[in-house]
Amino acid sequence: MSAKTQLPAYKRQADMMADIMRRHEGQKGVIHTASWRHAELVVELLRHTGRMMLAKGARLETIQKFREAPKGTVAVSPSWDHGLNFEGDAARFTIVSKVPFMNYGDPIVRLRLKAKGGRTWYDNDACLRVVQACGRIVRSVDDWGFSYILDNNWSRVSKHAPEWFKVQQL
């Protein structure tokens, strides 16, 4: 979805998230958003589930709050896509609401994107960020989890994913 997406599109996406959450009743999960505004909207649209936690504030405190939250809690954040370890039952599913492309408004990003190989560089970075986000919940060979990518842009950037990163389209 683009920045120009209207509320009805966000509501449809929230409905998909609610369906996924029903599949994972009693399991903790993480929803990765593109911005705090989007995270707040997701929490508001899914408040009726009674499972939502906006992961905003002091990072370590928020992570601890999620770890101590009841089973079934779903944390929503645009900044939990790297550097976190939710092994085992700490989180069993993750939802990537939007492929996290670099900011096109950044003049350096715009210049690199226009250079030879720029689109490959741009898409590869976005793909790596998705793989990183999904990797927050599967931390060892014996660990397992489910990742859902709700952005249609994934079909374009997924060719840059590592061979071991298998995706099944639903």
PDB file of C-alpha atoms in Angstrom:
ATOM      1  CA  MET A   1       0.000   0.000   0.000  1.00  0.00           C
ATOM      2  CA  SER A   2       1.177   3.512  -0.682  1.00  0.00           C
ATOM      3  CA  ALA A   3       1.041   6.581   1.522  1.00  0.00           C
ATOM      4  CA  LYS A   4      -2.075   7.615  -0.416  1.00  0.00           C
ATOM      5  CA  THR A   5      -4.012   4.528   0.660  1.00  0.00           C
ATOM      6  CA  GLN A   6      -7.444   5.356   1.969  1.00  0.00           C
ATOM      7  CA  LEU A   7      -9.026   4.099   5.190  1.00  0.00           C
ATOM      8  CA  PRO A   8     -11.082   1.366   3.421  1.00  0.00           C
ATOM      9  CA  ALA A   9      -7.850  -0.302   2.259  1.00  0.00           C
ATOM     10  CA  TYR A  10      -6.470  -0.209   5.808  1.00  0.00           C
ATOM     11  CA  LYS A  11      -9.727  -1.707   7.080  1.00  0.00           C
ATOM     12  CA  ARG A  12      -9.439  -4.567   4.550  1.00  0.00           C
ATOM     13  CA  GLN A  13      -5.873  -5.169   5.699  1.00  0.00           C
ATOM     14  CA  ALA A  14      -7.009  -5.137   9.346  1.00  0.00           C
ATOM     15  CA  ASP A  15      -9.651  -7.745   8.458  1.00  0.00           C
ATOM     16  CA  MET A  16      -6.892  -9.968   7.007  1.00  0.00           C
ATOM     17  CA  MET A  17      -4.873  -9.449  10.190  1.00  0.00           C
ATOM     18  CA  ALA A  18      -7.886 -10.416  12.319  1.00  0.00           C
ATOM     19  CA  ASP A  19      -8.276 -13.637  10.282  1.00  0.00           C
ATOM     20  CA  ILE A  20      -4.597 -14.464  10.813  1.00  0.00           C
ATOM     21  CA  MET A  21      -4.897 -13.739  14.527  1.00  0.00           C
ATOM     22  CA  ARG A  22      -7.859 -16.135  14.761  1.00  0.00           C
ATOM     23  CA  ARG A  23      -5.637 -18.862  13.274  1.00  0.00           C
ATOM     24  CA  HIS A  24      -3.171 -18.179  16.076  1.00  0.00           C
ATOM     25  CA  GLU A  25      -5.546 -17.910  19.025  1.00  0.00           C
ATOM     26  CA  GLY A  26      -3.546 -18.217  22.244  1.00  0.00           C
ATOM     27  CA  GLN A  27      -0.226 -17.467  20.534  1.00  0.00           C
ATOM     28  CA  LYS A  28       1.724 -14.231  20.730  1.00  0.00           C
ATOM     29  CA  GLY A  29       2.517 -12.372  17.538  1.00  0.00           C
ATOM     30  CA  VAL A  30       4.162  -9.268  16.130  1.00  0.00           C
ATOM     31  CA  ILE A  31       2.753  -6.975  13.435  1.00  0.00           C
ATOM     32  CA  HIS A  32       5.339  -4.891  11.573  1.00  0.00           C
ATOM     33  CA  THR A  33       4.010  -1.615  10.174  1.00  0.00           C
ATOM     34  CA  ALA A  34       5.562   1.123   8.054  1.00  0.00           C
ATOM     35  CA  SER A  35       5.045   3.981  10.521  1.00  0.00           C
ATOM     36  CA  TRP A  36       3.784   4.834  13.979  1.00  0.00           C
ATOM     37  CA  ARG A  37       0.654   6.328  12.418  1.00  0.00           C
ATOM     38  CA  HIS A  38      -0.037   2.999  10.707  1.00  0.00           C
ATOM     39  CA  ALA A  39       0.724   1.083  13.943  1.00  0.00           C
ATOM     40  CA  GLU A  40      -1.740   3.224  15.890  1.00  0.00           C
ATOM     41  CA  LEU A  41      -4.398   2.724  13.209  1.00  0.00           C
ATOM     42  CA  VAL A  42      -3.887  -1.066  13.244  1.00  0.00           C
ATOM     43  CA  VAL A  43      -4.256  -1.135  17.038  1.00  0.00           C
ATOM     44  CA  GLU A  44      -7.415   0.964  16.811  1.00  0.00           C
ATOM     45  CA  LEU A  45      -8.951  -1.165  14.031  1.00  0.00           C
ATOM     46  CA  LEU A  46      -8.170  -4.399  15.906  1.00  0.00           C
ATOM     47  CA  ARG A  47      -8.915  -3.158  19.433  1.00  0.00           C
ATOM     48  CA  HIS A  48     -12.090  -5.292  19.469  1.00  0.00           C
ATOM     49  CA  THR A  49      -9.927  -8.443  19.543  1.00  0.00           C
ATOM     50  CA  GLY A  50      -8.672  -7.570  23.031  1.00  0.00           C
ATOM     51  CA  ARG A  51      -5.186  -8.740  22.027  1.00  0.00           C
ATOM     52  CA  MET A  52      -3.450  -5.589  20.831  1.00  0.00           C
ATOM     53  CA  MET A  53      -0.386  -3.881  22.314  1.00  0.00           C
ATOM     54  CA  LEU A  54       1.142  -0.767  20.742  1.00  0.00           C
ATOM     55  CA  ALA A  55       4.880  -1.351  21.182  1.00  0.00           C
ATOM     56  CA  LYS A  56       5.761   2.308  21.638  1.00  0.00           C
ATOM     57  CA  GLY A  57       7.978   3.844  24.280  1.00  0.00           C
ATOM     58  CA  ALA A  58      11.249   2.832  25.887  1.00  0.00           C
ATOM     59  CA  ARG A  59      12.424  -0.132  23.813  1.00  0.00           C
ATOM     60  CA  LEU A  60      13.635  -2.438  26.596  1.00  0.00           C
ATOM     61  CA  GLU A  61      10.599  -1.747  28.779  1.00  0.00           C
ATOM     62  CA  THR A  62       8.207  -2.340  25.885  1.00  0.00           C
ATOM     63  CA  ILE A  63       9.905  -5.613  24.953  1.00  0.00           C
ATOM     64  CA  GLN A  64       9.723  -6.774  28.578  1.00  0.00           C
ATOM     65  CA  LYS A  65       6.057  -5.775  28.751  1.00  0.00           C
ATOM     66  CA  PHE A  66       5.366  -7.923  25.668  1.00  0.00           C
ATOM     67  CA  ARG A  67       7.320 -10.875  27.085  1.00  0.00           C
ATOM     68  CA  GLU A  68       5.261 -10.706  30.299  1.00  0.00           C
ATOM     69  CA  ALA A  69       1.932 -10.147  28.504  1.00  0.00           C
ATOM     70  CA  PRO A  70      -0.657 -12.927  28.437  1.00  0.00           C
ATOM     71  CA  LYS A  71      -0.657 -15.562  25.702  1.00  0.00           C
ATOM     72  CA  GLY A  72      -2.393 -14.268  22.610  1.00  0.00           C
ATOM     73  CA  THR A  73      -1.028 -10.716  22.874  1.00  0.00           C
ATOM     74  CA  VAL A  74      -0.073  -9.123  19.550  1.00  0.00           C
ATOM     75  CA  ALA A  75       2.505  -6.306  19.542  1.00  0.00           C
ATOM     76  CA  VAL A  76       2.387  -3.700  16.774  1.00  0.00           C
ATOM     77  CA  SER A  77       5.446  -1.625  15.865  1.00  0.00           C
ATOM     78  CA  PRO A  78       7.338  -0.144  12.918  1.00  0.00           C
ATOM     79  CA  SER A  79      10.649  -0.648  14.717  1.00  0.00           C
ATOM     80  CA  TRP A  80      10.747  -4.289  15.809  1.00  0.00           C
ATOM     81  CA  ASP A  81      12.123  -5.604  12.516  1.00  0.00           C
ATOM     82  CA  HIS A  82      15.704  -6.118  13.726  1.00  0.00           C
ATOM     83  CA  GLY A  83      17.733  -6.747  16.849  1.00  0.00           C
ATOM     84  CA  LEU A  84      15.036  -8.661  18.739  1.00  0.00           C
ATOM     85  CA  ASN A  85      14.841 -12.279  19.812  1.00  0.00           C
ATOM     86  CA  PHE A  86      11.382 -13.773  20.356  1.00  0.00           C
ATOM     87  CA  GLU A  87      12.386 -17.416  20.554  1.00  0.00           C
ATOM     88  CA  GLY A  88       9.973 -20.247  21.268  1.00  0.00           C
ATOM     89  CA  ASP A  89       6.552 -19.268  22.534  1.00  0.00           C
ATOM     90  CA  ALA A  90       7.650 -15.642  22.989  1.00  0.00           C
ATOM     91  CA  ALA A  91       6.067 -15.141  19.514  1.00  0.00           C
ATOM     92  CA  ARG A  92       4.793 -17.708  17.020  1.00  0.00           C
ATOM     93  CA  PHE A  93       3.594 -15.499  14.181  1.00  0.00           C
ATOM     94  CA  THR A  94       4.467 -12.244  12.528  1.00  0.00           C
ATOM     95  CA  ILE A  95       2.640 -10.081  10.017  1.00  0.00           C
ATOM     96  CA  VAL A  96       4.472  -7.705   7.682  1.00  0.00           C
ATOM     97  CA  SER A  97       1.821  -5.160   6.728  1.00  0.00           C
ATOM     98  CA  LYS A  98       3.975  -3.316   4.202  1.00  0.00           C
ATOM     99  CA  VAL A  99       7.268  -4.048   2.479  1.00  0.00           C
ATOM    100  CA  PRO A 100       9.628  -1.551   4.178  1.00  0.00           C
ATOM    101  CA  PHE A 101      11.161   0.343   1.274  1.00  0.00           C
ATOM    102  CA  MET A 102      13.739   3.015   1.987  1.00  0.00           C
ATOM    103  CA  ASN A 103      12.409   6.570   1.986  1.00  0.00           C
ATOM    104  CA  TYR A 104      12.202   7.779  -1.616  1.00  0.00           C
ATOM    105  CA  GLY A 105      12.158  11.336  -0.259  1.00  0.00           C
ATOM    106  CA  ASP A 106      15.791  10.921   0.825  1.00  0.00           C
ATOM    107  CA  PRO A 107      17.939  12.555  -1.908  1.00  0.00           C
ATOM    108  CA  ILE A 108      20.686   9.909  -1.571  1.00  0.00           C
ATOM    109  CA  VAL A 109      18.181   7.069  -1.962  1.00  0.00           C
ATOM    110  CA  ARG A 110      16.679   8.816  -4.997  1.00  0.00           C
ATOM    111  CA  LEU A 111      20.125   9.248  -6.608  1.00  0.00           C
ATOM    112  CA  ARG A 112      21.134   5.622  -6.011  1.00  0.00           C
ATOM    113  CA  LEU A 113      17.793   4.415  -7.303  1.00  0.00           C
ATOM    114  CA  LYS A 114      18.320   6.296 -10.575  1.00  0.00           C
ATOM    115  CA  ALA A 115      21.858   4.904 -11.014  1.00  0.00           C
ATOM    116  CA  LYS A 116      22.612   1.679 -12.872  1.00  0.00           C
ATOM    117  CA  GLY A 117      21.381  -1.259 -10.788  1.00  0.00           C
ATOM    118  CA  GLY A 118      19.480   1.122  -8.527  1.00  0.00           C
ATOM    119  CA  ARG A 119      16.164  -0.721  -8.651  1.00  0.00           C
ATOM    120  CA  THR A 120      17.910  -4.013  -7.783  1.00  0.00           C
ATOM    121  CA  TRP A 121      19.673  -2.332  -4.846  1.00  0.00           C
ATOM    122  CA  TYR A 122      16.405  -0.771  -3.645  1.00  0.00           C
ATOM    123  CA  ASP A 123      14.349  -3.968  -3.937  1.00  0.00           C
ATOM    124  CA  ASN A 124      17.109  -6.106  -2.411  1.00  0.00           C
ATOM    125  CA  ASP A 125      17.228  -3.844   0.649  1.00  0.00           C
ATOM    126  CA  ALA A 126      13.442  -4.038   1.065  1.00  0.00           C
ATOM    127  CA  CYS A 127      13.554  -7.824   0.754  1.00  0.00           C
ATOM    128  CA  LEU A 128      16.305  -8.091   3.349  1.00  0.00           C
ATOM    129  CA  ARG A 129      14.235  -5.992   5.761  1.00  0.00           C
ATOM    130  CA  VAL A 130      11.262  -8.343   5.337  1.00  0.00           C
ATOM    131  CA  VAL A 131      13.468 -11.393   5.952  1.00  0.00           C
ATOM    132  CA  GLN A 132      14.873  -9.664   9.062  1.00  0.00           C
ATOM    133  CA  ALA A 133      11.373  -8.887  10.346  1.00  0.00           C
ATOM    134  CA  CYS A 134      10.249 -12.480   9.837  1.00  0.00           C
ATOM    135  CA  GLY A 135      13.392 -13.752  11.536  1.00  0.00           C
ATOM    136  CA  ARG A 136      12.474 -12.166  14.876  1.00  0.00           C
ATOM    137  CA  ILE A 137      10.261 -15.160  15.723  1.00  0.00           C
ATOM    138  CA  VAL A 138      12.333 -18.115  14.451  1.00  0.00           C
ATOM    139  CA  ARG A 139      15.636 -18.082  16.286  1.00  0.00           C
ATOM    140  CA  SER A 140      17.062 -21.608  16.023  1.00  0.00           C
ATOM    141  CA  VAL A 141      16.873 -24.814  14.005  1.00  0.00           C
ATOM    142  CA  ASP A 142      14.279 -26.225  16.406  1.00  0.00           C
ATOM    143  CA  ASP A 143      12.196 -23.048  16.592  1.00  0.00           C
ATOM    144  CA  TRP A 144       9.195 -22.430  14.346  1.00  0.00           C
ATOM    145  CA  GLY A 145       6.740 -19.704  13.443  1.00  0.00           C
ATOM    146  CA  PHE A 146       4.490 -18.385  10.703  1.00  0.00           C
ATOM    147  CA  SER A 147       5.092 -15.175   8.757  1.00  0.00           C
ATOM    148  CA  TYR A 148       2.480 -13.381   6.681  1.00  0.00           C
ATOM    149  CA  ILE A 149       3.306 -10.645   4.170  1.00  0.00           C
ATOM    150  CA  LEU A 150       0.247  -8.585   3.265  1.00  0.00           C
ATOM    151  CA  ASP A 151       1.792  -6.188   0.735  1.00  0.00           C
ATOM    152  CA  ASN A 152       1.496  -7.009  -2.979  1.00  0.00           C
ATOM    153  CA  ASN A 153       4.935  -5.424  -3.506  1.00  0.00           C
ATOM    154  CA  TRP A 154       6.373  -8.634  -2.048  1.00  0.00           C
ATOM    155  CA  SER A 155       5.809 -10.374  -5.405  1.00  0.00           C
ATOM    156  CA  ARG A 156       8.291  -7.945  -6.994  1.00  0.00           C
ATOM    157  CA  VAL A 157      11.005  -8.011  -4.328  1.00  0.00           C
ATOM    158  CA  SER A 158      10.758 -11.661  -3.256  1.00  0.00           C
ATOM    159  CA  LYS A 159      13.148 -12.751  -6.020  1.00  0.00           C
ATOM    160  CA  HIS A 160      15.917 -11.263  -3.851  1.00  0.00           C
ATOM    161  CA  ALA A 161      15.089 -13.506  -0.877  1.00  0.00           C
ATOM    162  CA  PRO A 162      17.600 -16.158   0.215  1.00  0.00           C
ATOM    163  CA  GLU A 163      16.870 -19.644  -1.087  1.00  0.00           C
ATOM    164  CA  TRP A 164      16.049 -20.908   2.417  1.00  0.00           C
ATOM    165  CA  PHE A 165      13.331 -18.257   2.858  1.00  0.00           C
ATOM    166  CA  LYS A 166      10.331 -20.172   1.554  1.00  0.00           C
ATOM    167  CA  VAL A 167       7.018 -18.437   0.984  1.00  0.00           C
ATOM    168  CA  GLN A 168       3.674 -20.035   0.335  1.00  0.00           C
ATOM    169  CA  GLN A 169       1.013 -17.814  -1.174  1.00  0.00           C
ATOM    170  CA  LEU A 170      -2.384 -18.050   0.511  1.00  0.00           C
TER     171      LEU A 170
END
